[in-house]
Amino acid sequence: MNQKQYEDIIKKIDNLENNVKTTGFDWMNLLQKGLIALVIFIVGTQIIRIIRHLVKKSLQRKDATRSQCYFADMAIKILLYIILIITIAGTLGIQTTSFVALIGSMGIGIGLALQGSLSDLAAGILIMALRPFQTDDIIYLDSTDGERLQVEEIRFFNTRFLNLTNYKVIIPNSTLVKSKIINVSKSNFVRFEIKFAVDYDTNIDEVRSIIFQLFDQEEKINQDLPYQVSVTQLADSGIDIVCRAYVESEDHLSMKLKMLEKIKKELDAHQVEFPFPQLVIQERQKTED
């Protein structure tokens, strides 16, 4: 490299430094702000994790449900991360007032676009406040034609259930608050009900005695609470009978199905007739004049 080439390189470096100075762009200042923002992000995420952990522990000590812990955790997480993002934006020199206004306008736009989802969110908060059911409860809904559902998880916008076939059923919270809810898990003992009909020639007292004996022999039926075998209607083709007995809430469906089968077999053994619809056709003979 000769002297002239060396002088040209030095001249180009001086020109580059002069251009940087004239533009007023401070790379070192930007690098410092970027490092500070990175440190704030790392420390902030750790602080958020600690706060969420402490809140969870506090709620668990107060016997909060899993769904309540989920709601509180998500709300705190969203709020703290918004604060962290605004703090980082201020560190980088971004005007936080305009940033907050942008977030607010975005929130209004999203709210208008998701009006149905917001009603689900409000319904979810209402469910958490009133607590008509909790996780693992067994409920029946009129909106699902009385299907037996086990509550798996209550979320912001919907609630997840498991049905008898172990399929996952997801129902919007706004639908739940408008439905009639039967929660069989709220009481220690619930009463199952079996309905059937017998022939008009049947001895009702004999039927009642047979069913009482079956109830007495079943260990899972509460013997301290009264059970019932009653006539409900004298129908067109037979006598309608209803049987009721108390069992623990988790045994409600299994005991109903078990006793239904036992009652059928025992009544068959005693030759009790069950009516069924019949159509009788009579032929009219034409008389000769």
PDB file of C-alpha atoms in Angstrom:
ATOM      1  CA  MET A   1       0.000   0.000   0.000  1.00  0.00           C
ATOM      2  CA  ASN A   2       1.511   3.300  -1.087  1.00  0.00           C
ATOM      3  CA  GLN A   3       1.266   6.593   0.706  1.00  0.00           C
ATOM      4  CA  LYS A   4      -1.536   7.930  -1.510  1.00  0.00           C
ATOM      5  CA  GLN A   5      -3.809   4.896  -0.896  1.00  0.00           C
ATOM      6  CA  TYR A   6      -3.241   5.164   2.830  1.00  0.00           C
ATOM      7  CA  GLU A   7      -4.192   8.852   2.802  1.00  0.00           C
ATOM      8  CA  ASP A   8      -7.395   8.059   0.839  1.00  0.00           C
ATOM      9  CA  ILE A   9      -8.480   5.455   3.435  1.00  0.00           C
ATOM     10  CA  ILE A  10      -7.862   7.865   6.313  1.00  0.00           C
ATOM     11  CA  LYS A  11      -9.816  10.545   4.463  1.00  0.00           C
ATOM     12  CA  LYS A  12     -12.811   8.210   3.950  1.00  0.00           C
ATOM     13  CA  ILE A  13     -12.837   7.281   7.659  1.00  0.00           C
ATOM     14  CA  ASP A  14     -12.794  10.964   8.616  1.00  0.00           C
ATOM     15  CA  ASN A  15     -15.660  11.662   6.223  1.00  0.00           C
ATOM     16  CA  LEU A  16     -17.712   8.784   7.730  1.00  0.00           C
ATOM     17  CA  GLU A  17     -17.163  10.104  11.254  1.00  0.00           C
ATOM     18  CA  ASN A  18     -18.169  13.589  10.143  1.00  0.00           C
ATOM     19  CA  ASN A  19     -21.350  12.230   8.500  1.00  0.00           C
ATOM     20  CA  VAL A  20     -22.319  10.363  11.677  1.00  0.00           C
ATOM     21  CA  LYS A  21     -21.763  13.477  13.758  1.00  0.00           C
ATOM     22  CA  THR A  22     -23.724  15.685  11.373  1.00  0.00           C
ATOM     23  CA  THR A  23     -26.705  13.322  11.304  1.00  0.00           C
ATOM     24  CA  GLY A  24     -26.872  13.422  15.102  1.00  0.00           C
ATOM     25  CA  PHE A  25     -27.542   9.635  15.396  1.00  0.00           C
ATOM     26  CA  ASP A  26     -25.893   8.380  18.570  1.00  0.00           C
ATOM     27  CA  TRP A  27     -25.285   4.651  18.172  1.00  0.00           C
ATOM     28  CA  MET A  28     -23.770   4.340  21.625  1.00  0.00           C
ATOM     29  CA  ASN A  29     -26.823   5.928  23.226  1.00  0.00           C
ATOM     30  CA  LEU A  30     -29.112   3.550  21.313  1.00  0.00           C
ATOM     31  CA  LEU A  31     -27.008   0.568  22.369  1.00  0.00           C
ATOM     32  CA  GLN A  32     -27.142   1.650  26.005  1.00  0.00           C
ATOM     33  CA  LYS A  33     -30.902   2.081  25.874  1.00  0.00           C
ATOM     34  CA  GLY A  34     -31.267  -1.323  24.204  1.00  0.00           C
ATOM     35  CA  LEU A  35     -29.187  -3.011  26.934  1.00  0.00           C
ATOM     36  CA  ILE A  36     -31.170  -1.253  29.667  1.00  0.00           C
ATOM     37  CA  ALA A  37     -34.450  -2.311  28.011  1.00  0.00           C
ATOM     38  CA  LEU A  38     -33.201  -5.911  27.820  1.00  0.00           C
ATOM     39  CA  VAL A  39     -32.261  -5.883  31.512  1.00  0.00           C
ATOM     40  CA  ILE A  40     -35.670  -4.392  32.403  1.00  0.00           C
ATOM     41  CA  PHE A  41     -37.406  -7.120  30.346  1.00  0.00           C
ATOM     42  CA  ILE A  42     -35.449  -9.959  31.998  1.00  0.00           C
ATOM     43  CA  VAL A  43     -35.872  -8.589  35.529  1.00  0.00           C
ATOM     44  CA  GLY A  44     -39.501  -7.637  34.871  1.00  0.00           C
ATOM     45  CA  THR A  45     -40.467 -11.133  33.665  1.00  0.00           C
ATOM     46  CA  GLN A  46     -38.879 -12.647  36.772  1.00  0.00           C
ATOM     47  CA  ILE A  47     -40.748 -10.217  39.036  1.00  0.00           C
ATOM     48  CA  ILE A  48     -44.020 -11.010  37.217  1.00  0.00           C
ATOM     49  CA  ARG A  49     -43.399 -14.734  37.712  1.00  0.00           C
ATOM     50  CA  ILE A  50     -42.768 -14.211  41.444  1.00  0.00           C
ATOM     51  CA  ILE A  51     -45.888 -12.062  41.861  1.00  0.00           C
ATOM     52  CA  ARG A  52     -48.064 -14.633  40.076  1.00  0.00           C
ATOM     53  CA  HIS A  53     -46.646 -17.407  42.254  1.00  0.00           C
ATOM     54  CA  LEU A  54     -47.340 -15.441  45.446  1.00  0.00           C
ATOM     55  CA  VAL A  55     -50.899 -14.667  44.352  1.00  0.00           C
ATOM     56  CA  LYS A  56     -51.553 -18.341  43.562  1.00  0.00           C
ATOM     57  CA  LYS A  57     -50.261 -19.409  46.969  1.00  0.00           C
ATOM     58  CA  SER A  58     -52.387 -16.768  48.689  1.00  0.00           C
ATOM     59  CA  LEU A  59     -55.541 -17.882  46.841  1.00  0.00           C
ATOM     60  CA  GLN A  60     -54.848 -21.538  47.588  1.00  0.00           C
ATOM     61  CA  ARG A  61     -54.548 -20.761  51.299  1.00  0.00           C
ATOM     62  CA  LYS A  62     -57.977 -19.139  51.077  1.00  0.00           C
ATOM     63  CA  ASP A  63     -59.432 -22.319  49.499  1.00  0.00           C
ATOM     64  CA  ALA A  64     -59.971 -20.668  46.125  1.00  0.00           C
ATOM     65  CA  THR A  65     -61.055 -22.969  43.313  1.00  0.00           C
ATOM     66  CA  ARG A  66     -58.813 -23.825  40.385  1.00  0.00           C
ATOM     67  CA  SER A  67     -60.920 -21.652  38.101  1.00  0.00           C
ATOM     68  CA  GLN A  68     -60.641 -18.658  40.438  1.00  0.00           C
ATOM     69  CA  CYS A  69     -56.864 -19.092  40.526  1.00  0.00           C
ATOM     70  CA  TYR A  70     -56.831 -19.221  36.716  1.00  0.00           C
ATOM     71  CA  PHE A  71     -58.895 -16.031  36.365  1.00  0.00           C
ATOM     72  CA  ALA A  72     -56.759 -14.107  38.893  1.00  0.00           C
ATOM     73  CA  ASP A  73     -53.515 -15.352  37.355  1.00  0.00           C
ATOM     74  CA  MET A  74     -54.501 -14.357  33.808  1.00  0.00           C
ATOM     75  CA  ALA A  75     -55.731 -10.911  34.878  1.00  0.00           C
ATOM     76  CA  ILE A  76     -52.528 -10.169  36.825  1.00  0.00           C
ATOM     77  CA  LYS A  77     -50.359 -11.515  33.996  1.00  0.00           C
ATOM     78  CA  ILE A  78     -51.998  -9.302  31.359  1.00  0.00           C
ATOM     79  CA  LEU A  79     -51.894  -6.183  33.555  1.00  0.00           C
ATOM     80  CA  LEU A  80     -48.256  -6.601  34.596  1.00  0.00           C
ATOM     81  CA  TYR A  81     -47.051  -7.311  31.060  1.00  0.00           C
ATOM     82  CA  ILE A  82     -48.804  -4.168  29.794  1.00  0.00           C
ATOM     83  CA  ILE A  83     -46.983  -2.158  32.495  1.00  0.00           C
ATOM     84  CA  LEU A  84     -43.687  -3.836  31.534  1.00  0.00           C
ATOM     85  CA  ILE A  85     -44.140  -3.039  27.834  1.00  0.00           C
ATOM     86  CA  ILE A  86     -44.951   0.604  28.584  1.00  0.00           C
ATOM     87  CA  THR A  87     -41.849   0.832  30.816  1.00  0.00           C
ATOM     88  CA  ILE A  88     -39.593  -0.616  28.104  1.00  0.00           C
ATOM     89  CA  ALA A  89     -41.097   1.736  25.522  1.00  0.00           C
ATOM     90  CA  GLY A  90     -40.310   4.715  27.776  1.00  0.00           C
ATOM     91  CA  THR A  91     -36.743   3.480  28.223  1.00  0.00           C
ATOM     92  CA  LEU A  92     -36.263   3.346  24.453  1.00  0.00           C
ATOM     93  CA  GLY A  93     -37.448   6.936  24.138  1.00  0.00           C
ATOM     94  CA  ILE A  94     -40.923   6.194  22.798  1.00  0.00           C
ATOM     95  CA  GLN A  95     -43.583   8.623  23.969  1.00  0.00           C
ATOM     96  CA  THR A  96     -45.593   6.553  26.456  1.00  0.00           C
ATOM     97  CA  THR A  97     -48.624   8.846  26.316  1.00  0.00           C
ATOM     98  CA  SER A  98     -49.106   8.168  22.622  1.00  0.00           C
ATOM     99  CA  PHE A  99     -48.356   4.503  23.247  1.00  0.00           C
ATOM    100  CA  VAL A 100     -51.071   4.271  25.915  1.00  0.00           C
ATOM    101  CA  ALA A 101     -53.499   6.097  23.627  1.00  0.00           C
ATOM    102  CA  LEU A 102     -52.707   3.595  20.872  1.00  0.00           C
ATOM    103  CA  ILE A 103     -53.391   0.670  23.208  1.00  0.00           C
ATOM    104  CA  GLY A 104     -56.659   2.288  24.294  1.00  0.00           C
ATOM    105  CA  SER A 105     -57.855   2.832  20.742  1.00  0.00           C
ATOM    106  CA  MET A 106     -56.885  -0.728  19.836  1.00  0.00           C
ATOM    107  CA  GLY A 107     -58.849  -1.983  22.835  1.00  0.00           C
ATOM    108  CA  ILE A 108     -61.960  -0.072  21.738  1.00  0.00           C
ATOM    109  CA  GLY A 109     -61.664  -1.453  18.212  1.00  0.00           C
ATOM    110  CA  ILE A 110     -61.174  -5.006  19.426  1.00  0.00           C
ATOM    111  CA  GLY A 111     -64.102  -4.610  21.828  1.00  0.00           C
ATOM    112  CA  LEU A 112     -66.440  -3.500  19.059  1.00  0.00           C
ATOM    113  CA  ALA A 113     -65.315  -6.398  16.864  1.00  0.00           C
ATOM    114  CA  LEU A 114     -65.742  -8.967  19.632  1.00  0.00           C
ATOM    115  CA  GLN A 115     -69.009  -7.954  21.280  1.00  0.00           C
ATOM    116  CA  GLY A 116     -70.178 -11.559  21.542  1.00  0.00           C
ATOM    117  CA  SER A 117     -66.898 -12.637  23.118  1.00  0.00           C
ATOM    118  CA  LEU A 118     -67.117  -9.779  25.619  1.00  0.00           C
ATOM    119  CA  SER A 119     -70.534 -11.043  26.719  1.00  0.00           C
ATOM    120  CA  ASP A 120     -68.941 -14.467  27.220  1.00  0.00           C
ATOM    121  CA  LEU A 121     -66.196 -12.809  29.275  1.00  0.00           C
ATOM    122  CA  ALA A 122     -68.732 -10.971  31.440  1.00  0.00           C
ATOM    123  CA  ALA A 123     -70.659 -14.228  31.892  1.00  0.00           C
ATOM    124  CA  GLY A 124     -67.446 -15.995  32.910  1.00  0.00           C
ATOM    125  CA  ILE A 125     -66.770 -13.369  35.581  1.00  0.00           C
ATOM    126  CA  LEU A 126     -70.386 -13.757  36.756  1.00  0.00           C
ATOM    127  CA  ILE A 127     -69.971 -17.542  37.007  1.00  0.00           C
ATOM    128  CA  MET A 128     -66.811 -17.083  39.079  1.00  0.00           C
ATOM    129  CA  ALA A 129     -68.577 -14.621  41.386  1.00  0.00           C
ATOM    130  CA  LEU A 130     -71.810 -16.582  41.910  1.00  0.00           C
ATOM    131  CA  ARG A 131     -70.187 -20.051  41.675  1.00  0.00           C
ATOM    132  CA  PRO A 132     -73.208 -22.087  40.510  1.00  0.00           C
ATOM    133  CA  PHE A 133     -70.737 -24.889  39.804  1.00  0.00           C
ATOM    134  CA  GLN A 134     -67.055 -25.610  40.265  1.00  0.00           C
ATOM    135  CA  THR A 135     -64.432 -27.844  38.711  1.00  0.00           C
ATOM    136  CA  ASP A 136     -65.315 -31.589  38.894  1.00  0.00           C
ATOM    137  CA  ASP A 137     -68.994 -30.871  39.685  1.00  0.00           C
ATOM    138  CA  ILE A 138     -71.667 -32.966  37.963  1.00  0.00           C
ATOM    139  CA  ILE A 139     -74.365 -30.816  36.378  1.00  0.00           C
ATOM    140  CA  TYR A 140     -77.340 -31.092  34.024  1.00  0.00           C
ATOM    141  CA  LEU A 141     -78.253 -28.292  31.587  1.00  0.00           C
ATOM    142  CA  ASP A 142     -81.548 -27.740  29.815  1.00  0.00           C
ATOM    143  CA  SER A 143     -79.597 -26.215  26.911  1.00  0.00           C
ATOM    144  CA  THR A 144     -78.011 -29.655  26.288  1.00  0.00           C
ATOM    145  CA  ASP A 145     -81.271 -31.624  26.720  1.00  0.00           C
ATOM    146  CA  GLY A 146     -80.395 -32.731  30.243  1.00  0.00           C
ATOM    147  CA  GLU A 147     -77.087 -34.382  29.307  1.00  0.00           C
ATOM    148  CA  ARG A 148     -74.890 -35.345  32.263  1.00  0.00           C
ATOM    149  CA  LEU A 149     -71.759 -33.176  32.240  1.00  0.00           C
ATOM    150  CA  GLN A 150     -68.710 -33.039  34.485  1.00  0.00           C
ATOM    151  CA  VAL A 151     -67.057 -29.634  34.785  1.00  0.00           C
ATOM    152  CA  GLU A 152     -63.459 -29.872  33.603  1.00  0.00           C
ATOM    153  CA  GLU A 153     -62.318 -26.245  33.442  1.00  0.00           C
ATOM    154  CA  ILE A 154     -63.895 -22.780  33.614  1.00  0.00           C
ATOM    155  CA  ARG A 155     -62.160 -20.317  31.287  1.00  0.00           C
ATOM    156  CA  PHE A 156     -62.598 -16.637  30.409  1.00  0.00           C
ATOM    157  CA  PHE A 157     -64.906 -17.153  27.439  1.00  0.00           C
ATOM    158  CA  ASN A 158     -66.149 -20.742  27.743  1.00  0.00           C
ATOM    159  CA  THR A 159     -66.406 -23.698  30.082  1.00  0.00           C
ATOM    160  CA  ARG A 160     -65.204 -27.185  29.223  1.00  0.00           C
ATOM    161  CA  PHE A 161     -67.056 -30.335  30.227  1.00  0.00           C
ATOM    162  CA  LEU A 162     -66.741 -34.094  29.840  1.00  0.00           C
ATOM    163  CA  ASN A 163     -69.864 -36.067  28.969  1.00  0.00           C
ATOM    164  CA  LEU A 164     -70.636 -39.740  29.584  1.00  0.00           C
ATOM    165  CA  THR A 165     -68.770 -40.818  26.438  1.00  0.00           C
ATOM    166  CA  ASN A 166     -65.685 -38.876  27.644  1.00  0.00           C
ATOM    167  CA  TYR A 167     -66.064 -36.363  24.814  1.00  0.00           C
ATOM    168  CA  LYS A 168     -65.038 -32.801  25.575  1.00  0.00           C
ATOM    169  CA  VAL A 169     -67.984 -30.400  25.384  1.00  0.00           C
ATOM    170  CA  ILE A 170     -67.196 -26.657  25.151  1.00  0.00           C
ATOM    171  CA  ILE A 171     -70.072 -24.282  25.931  1.00  0.00           C
ATOM    172  CA  PRO A 172     -69.863 -20.442  25.780  1.00  0.00           C
ATOM    173  CA  ASN A 173     -70.296 -18.833  29.186  1.00  0.00           C
ATOM    174  CA  SER A 174     -73.110 -16.596  27.929  1.00  0.00           C
ATOM    175  CA  THR A 175     -75.116 -19.747  27.107  1.00  0.00           C
ATOM    176  CA  LEU A 176     -74.489 -21.161  30.581  1.00  0.00           C
ATOM    177  CA  VAL A 177     -75.795 -18.154  32.489  1.00  0.00           C
ATOM    178  CA  LYS A 178     -79.029 -18.320  30.470  1.00  0.00           C
ATOM    179  CA  SER A 179     -79.523 -22.048  31.090  1.00  0.00           C
ATOM    180  CA  LYS A 180     -81.248 -23.886  33.888  1.00  0.00           C
ATOM    181  CA  ILE A 181     -78.445 -25.590  35.827  1.00  0.00           C
ATOM    182  CA  ILE A 182     -78.994 -28.641  38.023  1.00  0.00           C
ATOM    183  CA  ASN A 183     -75.903 -29.244  40.146  1.00  0.00           C
ATOM    184  CA  VAL A 184     -76.022 -32.653  41.836  1.00  0.00           C
ATOM    185  CA  SER A 185     -72.639 -32.102  43.489  1.00  0.00           C
ATOM    186  CA  LYS A 186     -73.827 -29.311  45.784  1.00  0.00           C
ATOM    187  CA  SER A 187     -75.461 -31.804  48.195  1.00  0.00           C
ATOM    188  CA  ASN A 188     -73.944 -34.834  49.856  1.00  0.00           C
ATOM    189  CA  PHE A 189     -76.997 -36.939  48.995  1.00  0.00           C
ATOM    190  CA  VAL A 190     -79.272 -36.594  45.982  1.00  0.00           C
ATOM    191  CA  ARG A 191     -82.363 -38.542  45.020  1.00  0.00           C
ATOM    192  CA  PHE A 192     -82.523 -40.591  41.840  1.00  0.00           C
ATOM    193  CA  GLU A 193     -85.851 -41.261  40.162  1.00  0.00           C
ATOM    194  CA  ILE A 194     -87.061 -44.278  38.177  1.00  0.00           C
ATOM    195  CA  LYS A 195     -90.365 -44.262  36.306  1.00  0.00           C
ATOM    196  CA  PHE A 196     -92.178 -47.216  34.777  1.00  0.00           C
ATOM    197  CA  ALA A 197     -95.704 -48.543  34.235  1.00  0.00           C
ATOM    198  CA  VAL A 198     -97.428 -51.790  35.243  1.00  0.00           C
ATOM    199  CA  ASP A 199    -100.597 -53.479  34.083  1.00  0.00           C
ATOM    200  CA  TYR A 200    -103.938 -52.592  35.660  1.00  0.00           C
ATOM    201  CA  ASP A 201    -104.240 -56.119  37.096  1.00  0.00           C
ATOM    202  CA  THR A 202    -101.007 -55.648  39.105  1.00  0.00           C
ATOM    203  CA  ASN A 203    -101.049 -55.567  42.908  1.00  0.00           C
ATOM    204  CA  ILE A 204     -99.506 -52.179  43.753  1.00  0.00           C
ATOM    205  CA  ASP A 205     -98.669 -53.156  47.330  1.00  0.00           C
ATOM    206  CA  GLU A 206     -96.747 -56.181  46.059  1.00  0.00           C
ATOM    207  CA  VAL A 207     -94.753 -53.999  43.656  1.00  0.00           C
ATOM    208  CA  ARG A 208     -93.984 -51.523  46.434  1.00  0.00           C
ATOM    209  CA  SER A 209     -92.804 -54.343  48.727  1.00  0.00           C
ATOM    210  CA  ILE A 210     -90.523 -55.787  46.018  1.00  0.00           C
ATOM    211  CA  ILE A 211     -88.872 -52.448  45.329  1.00  0.00           C
ATOM    212  CA  PHE A 212     -88.459 -51.638  49.029  1.00  0.00           C
ATOM    213  CA  GLN A 213     -86.641 -54.928  49.497  1.00  0.00           C
ATOM    214  CA  LEU A 214     -84.299 -54.079  46.603  1.00  0.00           C
ATOM    215  CA  PHE A 215     -83.568 -50.688  48.137  1.00  0.00           C
ATOM    216  CA  ASP A 216     -82.934 -52.267  51.554  1.00  0.00           C
ATOM    217  CA  GLN A 217     -80.384 -54.660  50.049  1.00  0.00           C
ATOM    218  CA  GLU A 218     -78.381 -51.959  48.260  1.00  0.00           C
ATOM    219  CA  GLU A 219     -75.506 -50.624  50.389  1.00  0.00           C
ATOM    220  CA  LYS A 220     -75.065 -47.378  48.441  1.00  0.00           C
ATOM    221  CA  ILE A 221     -78.662 -46.302  49.035  1.00  0.00           C
ATOM    222  CA  ASN A 222     -78.990 -44.151  52.140  1.00  0.00           C
ATOM    223  CA  GLN A 223     -81.164 -46.101  54.575  1.00  0.00           C
ATOM    224  CA  ASP A 224     -81.636 -43.135  56.914  1.00  0.00           C
ATOM    225  CA  LEU A 225     -83.426 -41.014  54.315  1.00  0.00           C
ATOM    226  CA  PRO A 226     -86.893 -42.159  53.209  1.00  0.00           C
ATOM    227  CA  TYR A 227     -87.385 -43.694  49.802  1.00  0.00           C
ATOM    228  CA  GLN A 228     -90.630 -43.693  47.922  1.00  0.00           C
ATOM    229  CA  VAL A 229     -92.683 -45.869  45.564  1.00  0.00           C
ATOM    230  CA  SER A 230     -95.853 -44.068  44.452  1.00  0.00           C
ATOM    231  CA  VAL A 231     -98.521 -44.134  41.765  1.00  0.00           C
ATOM    232  CA  THR A 232     -98.314 -40.982  39.659  1.00  0.00           C
ATOM    233  CA  GLN A 233    -100.995 -41.552  37.026  1.00  0.00           C
ATOM    234  CA  LEU A 234    -103.672 -43.957  35.855  1.00  0.00           C
ATOM    235  CA  ALA A 235    -102.718 -43.884  32.189  1.00  0.00           C
ATOM    236  CA  ASP A 236    -104.550 -45.281  29.171  1.00  0.00           C
ATOM    237  CA  SER A 237    -102.615 -48.539  29.016  1.00  0.00           C
ATOM    238  CA  GLY A 238    -101.339 -48.971  32.590  1.00  0.00           C
ATOM    239  CA  ILE A 239    -100.484 -47.565  36.004  1.00  0.00           C
ATOM    240  CA  ASP A 240     -97.513 -45.159  36.084  1.00  0.00           C
ATOM    241  CA  ILE A 241     -95.208 -45.639  39.081  1.00  0.00           C
ATOM    242  CA  VAL A 242     -92.227 -43.607  40.280  1.00  0.00           C
ATOM    243  CA  CYS A 243     -89.455 -44.851  42.610  1.00  0.00           C
ATOM    244  CA  ARG A 244     -87.155 -42.489  44.487  1.00  0.00           C
ATOM    245  CA  ALA A 245     -84.197 -43.073  46.817  1.00  0.00           C
ATOM    246  CA  TYR A 246     -81.171 -41.115  48.085  1.00  0.00           C
ATOM    247  CA  VAL A 247     -77.569 -41.863  47.153  1.00  0.00           C
ATOM    248  CA  GLU A 248     -74.300 -39.942  47.251  1.00  0.00           C
ATOM    249  CA  SER A 249     -74.016 -37.401  44.441  1.00  0.00           C
ATOM    250  CA  GLU A 250     -71.183 -39.207  42.618  1.00  0.00           C
ATOM    251  CA  ASP A 251     -73.292 -42.401  42.508  1.00  0.00           C
ATOM    252  CA  HIS A 252     -76.419 -40.733  41.153  1.00  0.00           C
ATOM    253  CA  LEU A 253     -76.357 -42.002  37.571  1.00  0.00           C
ATOM    254  CA  SER A 254     -74.693 -45.372  38.187  1.00  0.00           C
ATOM    255  CA  MET A 255     -77.190 -46.312  40.905  1.00  0.00           C
ATOM    256  CA  LYS A 256     -80.146 -45.201  38.805  1.00  0.00           C
ATOM    257  CA  LEU A 257     -79.086 -47.485  35.952  1.00  0.00           C
ATOM    258  CA  LYS A 258     -78.266 -50.350  38.302  1.00  0.00           C
ATOM    259  CA  MET A 259     -81.580 -50.204  40.138  1.00  0.00           C
ATOM    260  CA  LEU A 260     -83.529 -49.860  36.903  1.00  0.00           C
ATOM    261  CA  GLU A 261     -82.134 -53.194  35.735  1.00  0.00           C
ATOM    262  CA  LYS A 262     -82.696 -54.856  39.126  1.00  0.00           C
ATOM    263  CA  ILE A 263     -86.310 -53.677  39.286  1.00  0.00           C
ATOM    264  CA  LYS A 264     -87.032 -55.049  35.812  1.00  0.00           C
ATOM    265  CA  LYS A 265     -85.526 -58.462  36.597  1.00  0.00           C
ATOM    266  CA  GLU A 266     -87.244 -58.744  39.974  1.00  0.00           C
ATOM    267  CA  LEU A 267     -90.667 -57.775  38.641  1.00  0.00           C
ATOM    268  CA  ASP A 268     -90.246 -60.257  35.807  1.00  0.00           C
ATOM    269  CA  ALA A 269     -89.462 -62.949  38.387  1.00  0.00           C
ATOM    270  CA  HIS A 270     -92.735 -62.121  40.159  1.00  0.00           C
ATOM    271  CA  GLN A 271     -94.587 -62.174  36.816  1.00  0.00           C
ATOM    272  CA  VAL A 272     -95.537 -58.508  36.952  1.00  0.00           C
ATOM    273  CA  GLU A 273     -96.824 -57.428  33.564  1.00  0.00           C
ATOM    274  CA  PHE A 274     -95.607 -54.232  31.861  1.00  0.00           C
ATOM    275  CA  PRO A 275     -98.114 -52.621  29.499  1.00  0.00           C
ATOM    276  CA  PHE A 276     -97.220 -51.661  25.960  1.00  0.00           C
ATOM    277  CA  PRO A 277     -99.181 -49.791  23.302  1.00  0.00           C
ATOM    278  CA  GLN A 278    -101.607 -52.015  21.441  1.00  0.00           C
ATOM    279  CA  LEU A 279    -103.768 -51.369  18.426  1.00  0.00           C
ATOM    280  CA  VAL A 280    -106.971 -53.404  18.208  1.00  0.00           C
ATOM    281  CA  ILE A 281    -108.677 -53.577  14.821  1.00  0.00           C
ATOM    282  CA  GLN A 282    -112.248 -54.858  14.698  1.00  0.00           C
ATOM    283  CA  GLU A 283    -113.849 -55.928  11.478  1.00  0.00           C
ATOM    284  CA  ARG A 284    -117.444 -54.897  11.058  1.00  0.00           C
ATOM    285  CA  GLN A 285    -119.637 -57.270   9.106  1.00  0.00           C
ATOM    286  CA  LYS A 286    -122.109 -55.771   6.673  1.00  0.00           C
ATOM    287  CA  THR A 287    -125.614 -57.015   7.381  1.00  0.00           C
ATOM    288  CA  GLU A 288    -127.778 -58.035   4.461  1.00  0.00           C
ATOM    289  CA  ASP A 289    -131.088 -56.307   3.972  1.00  0.00           C
TER     290      ASP A 289
END
